[in-house]
Tab-separated table of C-alpha atoms and ligand atoms in Angstrom:
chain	number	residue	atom	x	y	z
Q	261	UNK	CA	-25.431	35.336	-53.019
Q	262	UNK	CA	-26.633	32.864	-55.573
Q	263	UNK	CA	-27.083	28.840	-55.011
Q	264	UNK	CA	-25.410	28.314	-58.316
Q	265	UNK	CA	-22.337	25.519	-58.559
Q	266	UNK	CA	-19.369	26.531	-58.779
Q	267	UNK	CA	-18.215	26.141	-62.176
Q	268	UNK	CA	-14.701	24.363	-62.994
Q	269	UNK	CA	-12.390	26.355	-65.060
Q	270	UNK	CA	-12.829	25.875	-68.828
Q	271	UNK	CA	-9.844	23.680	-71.084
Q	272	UNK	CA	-6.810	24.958	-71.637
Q	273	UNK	CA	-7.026	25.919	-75.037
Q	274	UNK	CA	-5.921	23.133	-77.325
Q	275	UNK	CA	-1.845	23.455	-77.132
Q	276	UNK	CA	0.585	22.501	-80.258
Q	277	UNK	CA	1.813	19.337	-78.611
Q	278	UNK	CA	1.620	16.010	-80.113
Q	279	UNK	CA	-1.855	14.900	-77.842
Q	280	UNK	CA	-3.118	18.544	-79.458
Q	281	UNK	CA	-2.468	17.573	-82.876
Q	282	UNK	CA	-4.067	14.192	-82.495
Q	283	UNK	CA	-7.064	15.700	-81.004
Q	284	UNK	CA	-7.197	17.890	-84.147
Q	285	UNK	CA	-6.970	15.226	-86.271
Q	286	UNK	CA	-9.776	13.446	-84.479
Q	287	UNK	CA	-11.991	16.365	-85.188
Q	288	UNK	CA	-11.314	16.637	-88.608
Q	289	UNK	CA	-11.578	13.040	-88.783
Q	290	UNK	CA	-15.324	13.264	-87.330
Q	291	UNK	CA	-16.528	15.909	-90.131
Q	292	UNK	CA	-14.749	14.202	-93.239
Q	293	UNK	CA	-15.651	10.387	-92.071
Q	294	UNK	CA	-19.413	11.634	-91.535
Q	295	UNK	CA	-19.453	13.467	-94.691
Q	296	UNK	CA	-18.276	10.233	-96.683
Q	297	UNK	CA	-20.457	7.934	-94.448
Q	298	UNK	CA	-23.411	10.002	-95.728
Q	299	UNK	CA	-23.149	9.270	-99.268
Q	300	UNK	CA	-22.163	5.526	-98.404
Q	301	UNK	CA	-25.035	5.095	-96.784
Q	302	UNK	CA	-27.669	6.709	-98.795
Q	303	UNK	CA	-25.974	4.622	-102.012
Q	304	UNK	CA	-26.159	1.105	-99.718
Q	305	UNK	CA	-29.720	1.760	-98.743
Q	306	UNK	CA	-30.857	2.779	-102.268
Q	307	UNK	CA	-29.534	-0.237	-104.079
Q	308	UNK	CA	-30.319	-2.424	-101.446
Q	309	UNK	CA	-33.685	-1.184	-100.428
Q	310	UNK	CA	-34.944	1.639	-103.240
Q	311	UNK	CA	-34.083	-0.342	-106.358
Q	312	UNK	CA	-35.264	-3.317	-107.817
Q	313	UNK	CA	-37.738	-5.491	-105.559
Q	314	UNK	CA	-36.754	-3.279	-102.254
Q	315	UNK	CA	-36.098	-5.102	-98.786
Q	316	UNK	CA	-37.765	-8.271	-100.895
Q	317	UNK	CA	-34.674	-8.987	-102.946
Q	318	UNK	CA	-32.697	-9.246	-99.889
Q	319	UNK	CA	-31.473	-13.170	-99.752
Q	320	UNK	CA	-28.654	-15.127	-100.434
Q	321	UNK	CA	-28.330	-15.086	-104.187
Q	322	UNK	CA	-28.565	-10.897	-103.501
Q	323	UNK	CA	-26.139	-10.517	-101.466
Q	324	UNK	CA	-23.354	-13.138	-102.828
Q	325	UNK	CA	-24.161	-11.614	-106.162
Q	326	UNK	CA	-22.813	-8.309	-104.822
Q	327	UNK	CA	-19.703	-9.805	-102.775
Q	328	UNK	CA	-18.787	-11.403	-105.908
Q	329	UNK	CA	-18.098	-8.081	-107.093
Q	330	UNK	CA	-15.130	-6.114	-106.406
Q	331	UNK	CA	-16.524	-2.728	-106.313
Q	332	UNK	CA	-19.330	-3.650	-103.876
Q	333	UNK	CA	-16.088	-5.558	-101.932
Q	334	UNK	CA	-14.116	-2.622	-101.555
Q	335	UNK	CA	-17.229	-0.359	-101.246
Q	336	UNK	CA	-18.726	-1.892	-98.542
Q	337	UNK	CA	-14.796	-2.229	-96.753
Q	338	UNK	CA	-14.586	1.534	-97.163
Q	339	UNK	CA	-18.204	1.386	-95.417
Q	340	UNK	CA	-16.959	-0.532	-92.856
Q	341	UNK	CA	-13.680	1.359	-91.582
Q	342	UNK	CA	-14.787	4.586	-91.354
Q	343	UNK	CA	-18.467	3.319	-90.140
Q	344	UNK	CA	-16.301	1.642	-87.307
Q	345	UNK	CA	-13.828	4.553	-86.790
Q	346	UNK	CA	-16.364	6.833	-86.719
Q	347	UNK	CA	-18.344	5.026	-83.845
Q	348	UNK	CA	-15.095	4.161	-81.866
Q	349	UNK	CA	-13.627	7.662	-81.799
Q	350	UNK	CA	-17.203	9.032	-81.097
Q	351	UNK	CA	-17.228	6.212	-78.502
Q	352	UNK	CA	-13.762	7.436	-77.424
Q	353	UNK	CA	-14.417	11.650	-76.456
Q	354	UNK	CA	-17.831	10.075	-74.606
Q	355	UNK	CA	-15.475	7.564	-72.678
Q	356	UNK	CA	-12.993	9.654	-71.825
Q	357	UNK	CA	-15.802	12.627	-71.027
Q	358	UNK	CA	-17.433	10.084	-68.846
Q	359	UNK	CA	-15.481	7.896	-67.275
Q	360	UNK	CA	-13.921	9.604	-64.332
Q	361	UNK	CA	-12.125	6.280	-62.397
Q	362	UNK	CA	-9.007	5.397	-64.055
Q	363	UNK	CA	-9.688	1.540	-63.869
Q	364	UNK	CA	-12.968	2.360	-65.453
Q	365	UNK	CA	-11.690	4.399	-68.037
Q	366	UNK	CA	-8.998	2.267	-68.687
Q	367	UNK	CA	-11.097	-1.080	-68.993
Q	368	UNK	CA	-13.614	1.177	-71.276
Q	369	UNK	CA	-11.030	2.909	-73.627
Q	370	UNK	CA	-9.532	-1.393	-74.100
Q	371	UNK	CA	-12.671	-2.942	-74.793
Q	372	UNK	CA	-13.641	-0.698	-77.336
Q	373	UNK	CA	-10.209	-0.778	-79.036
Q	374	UNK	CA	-10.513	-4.533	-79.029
Q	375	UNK	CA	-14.327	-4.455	-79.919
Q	376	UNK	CA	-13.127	-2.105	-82.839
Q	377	UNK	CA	-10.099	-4.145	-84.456
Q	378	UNK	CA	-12.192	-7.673	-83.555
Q	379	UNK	CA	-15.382	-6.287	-85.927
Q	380	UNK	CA	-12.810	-4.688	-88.438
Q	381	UNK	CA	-10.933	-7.742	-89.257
Q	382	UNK	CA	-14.183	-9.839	-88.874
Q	383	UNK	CA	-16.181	-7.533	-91.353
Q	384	UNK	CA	-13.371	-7.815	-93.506
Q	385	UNK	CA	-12.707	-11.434	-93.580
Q	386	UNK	CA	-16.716	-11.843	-94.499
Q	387	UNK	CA	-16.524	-9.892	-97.416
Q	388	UNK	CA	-13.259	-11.065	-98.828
Q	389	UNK	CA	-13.465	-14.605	-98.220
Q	390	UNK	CA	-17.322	-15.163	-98.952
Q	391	UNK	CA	-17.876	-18.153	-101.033
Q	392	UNK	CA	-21.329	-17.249	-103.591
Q	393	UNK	CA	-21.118	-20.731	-104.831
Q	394	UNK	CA	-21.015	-23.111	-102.051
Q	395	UNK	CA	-21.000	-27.121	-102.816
Q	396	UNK	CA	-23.726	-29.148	-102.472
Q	397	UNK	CA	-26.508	-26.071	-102.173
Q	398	UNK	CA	-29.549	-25.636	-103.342
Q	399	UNK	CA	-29.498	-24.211	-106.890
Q	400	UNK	CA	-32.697	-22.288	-106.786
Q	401	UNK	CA	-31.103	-20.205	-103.539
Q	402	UNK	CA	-27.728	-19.518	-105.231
Q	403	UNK	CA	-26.587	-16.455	-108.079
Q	404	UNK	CA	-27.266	-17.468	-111.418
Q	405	UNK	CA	-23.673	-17.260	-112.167
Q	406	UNK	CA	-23.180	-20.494	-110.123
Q	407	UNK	CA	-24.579	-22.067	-113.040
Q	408	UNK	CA	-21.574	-21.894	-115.236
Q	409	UNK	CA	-19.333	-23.149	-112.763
K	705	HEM	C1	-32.421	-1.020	-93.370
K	705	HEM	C2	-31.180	-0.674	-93.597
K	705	HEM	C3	-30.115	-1.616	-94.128
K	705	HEM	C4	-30.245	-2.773	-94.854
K	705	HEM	C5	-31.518	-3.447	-95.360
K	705	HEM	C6	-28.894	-3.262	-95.090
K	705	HEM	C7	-28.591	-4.423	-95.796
K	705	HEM	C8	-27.326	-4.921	-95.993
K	705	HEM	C9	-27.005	-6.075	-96.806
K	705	HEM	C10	-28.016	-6.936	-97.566
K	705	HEM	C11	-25.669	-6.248	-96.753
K	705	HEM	C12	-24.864	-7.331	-97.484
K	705	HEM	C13	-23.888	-6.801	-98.525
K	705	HEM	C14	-24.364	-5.623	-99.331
K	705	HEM	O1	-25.561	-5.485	-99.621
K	705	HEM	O2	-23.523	-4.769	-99.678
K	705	HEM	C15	-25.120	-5.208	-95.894
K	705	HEM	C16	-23.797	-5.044	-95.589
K	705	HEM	C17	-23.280	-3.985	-94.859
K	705	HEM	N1	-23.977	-2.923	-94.335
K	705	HEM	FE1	-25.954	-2.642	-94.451
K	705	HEM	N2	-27.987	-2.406	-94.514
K	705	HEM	C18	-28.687	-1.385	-93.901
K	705	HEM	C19	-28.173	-0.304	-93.203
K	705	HEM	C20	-26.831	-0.077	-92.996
K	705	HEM	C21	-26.289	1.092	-92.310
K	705	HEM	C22	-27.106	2.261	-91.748
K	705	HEM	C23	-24.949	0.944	-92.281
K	705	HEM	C24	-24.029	1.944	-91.642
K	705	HEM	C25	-22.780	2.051	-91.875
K	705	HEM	C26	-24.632	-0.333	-92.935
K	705	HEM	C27	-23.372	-0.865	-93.104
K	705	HEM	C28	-23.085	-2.068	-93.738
K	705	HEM	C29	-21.736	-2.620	-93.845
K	705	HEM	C30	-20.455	-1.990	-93.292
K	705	HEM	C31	-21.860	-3.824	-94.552
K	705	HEM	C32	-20.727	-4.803	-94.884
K	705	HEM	C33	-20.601	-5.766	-93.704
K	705	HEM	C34	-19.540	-6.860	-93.943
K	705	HEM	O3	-19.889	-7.891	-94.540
K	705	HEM	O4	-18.407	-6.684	-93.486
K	705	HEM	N3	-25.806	-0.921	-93.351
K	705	HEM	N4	-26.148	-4.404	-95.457
């Protein structure tokens, strides 16, 4: 006699259907994403707040000088997928583990999608469309490239 819940039966094992596989992949995904993200981010934080002045180089001229770069481009766009793919499929397992009314799920599982692919392309557009030069700044605020231009 014991005032313990009853406990409900455990997953079915993970099964070699197609929603099995995916879930797979989403695991593996986790592990290799947060490996990557780990040197990412301890490179980011380093150059932007270990080297040099620190946190006090941080202004315009800083960071158009590195988005006028193509490395720190497609560095920081490799930062920013998995960063956001990461989140959202972590996101994802805690929706679906949470949620328990369909509508609720349902609405959940959407706006994250939508949150996801809206701060993707948004994130993206920023650091391929950034102008370091714009017309009719101040020149003390700007890269010294902007000089020669
Ligand atoms: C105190 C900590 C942090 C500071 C001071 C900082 C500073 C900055 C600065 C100045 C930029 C502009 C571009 C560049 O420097 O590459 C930037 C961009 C970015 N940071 Fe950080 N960061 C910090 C932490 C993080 C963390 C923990 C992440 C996690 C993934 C992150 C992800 C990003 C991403 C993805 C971009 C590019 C955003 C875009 O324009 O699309 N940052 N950060």
């Amino acid at each position: 006699m014991s005032n313990a819940p009853d406990l409900k039966a455990p997953k079915k094992a993970i099964s070699h259907s197609t929603l099995g596989r995916a879930r797979r992949w989403s695991w593996m995904f986790q592990r290799i994403s947060g490996v990557i993200l780990i040197l990412l981010i301890a490179i980011h934080l380093t150059m932007n707040l270990v080297m040099g002045d620190g946190i006090n180089q941080i202004d315009f001229a800083f960071v158009a000088g590195k988005l006028a770069n193509p490395f720190w481009q497609w560095f920081d766009f490799l930062m920013l997928v998995l960063a956001m793919l990461h989140g959202a499929n972590g996101m994802r397992m805690i929706i679906d583990d949470y949620a328990r009314k369909p509508w609720m799920h349902a609405t959940l599982q959407w706006a994250l999608r939508i949150a996801t692919v809206v701060i993707i392309v948004l994130g993206t557009l920023v650091l391929f469309t950034f102008d370091p030069c714009p017309a009719g700044s101040d020149p003390s605020l700007l890269p010294s490239f902007c000089e020669d231009i």
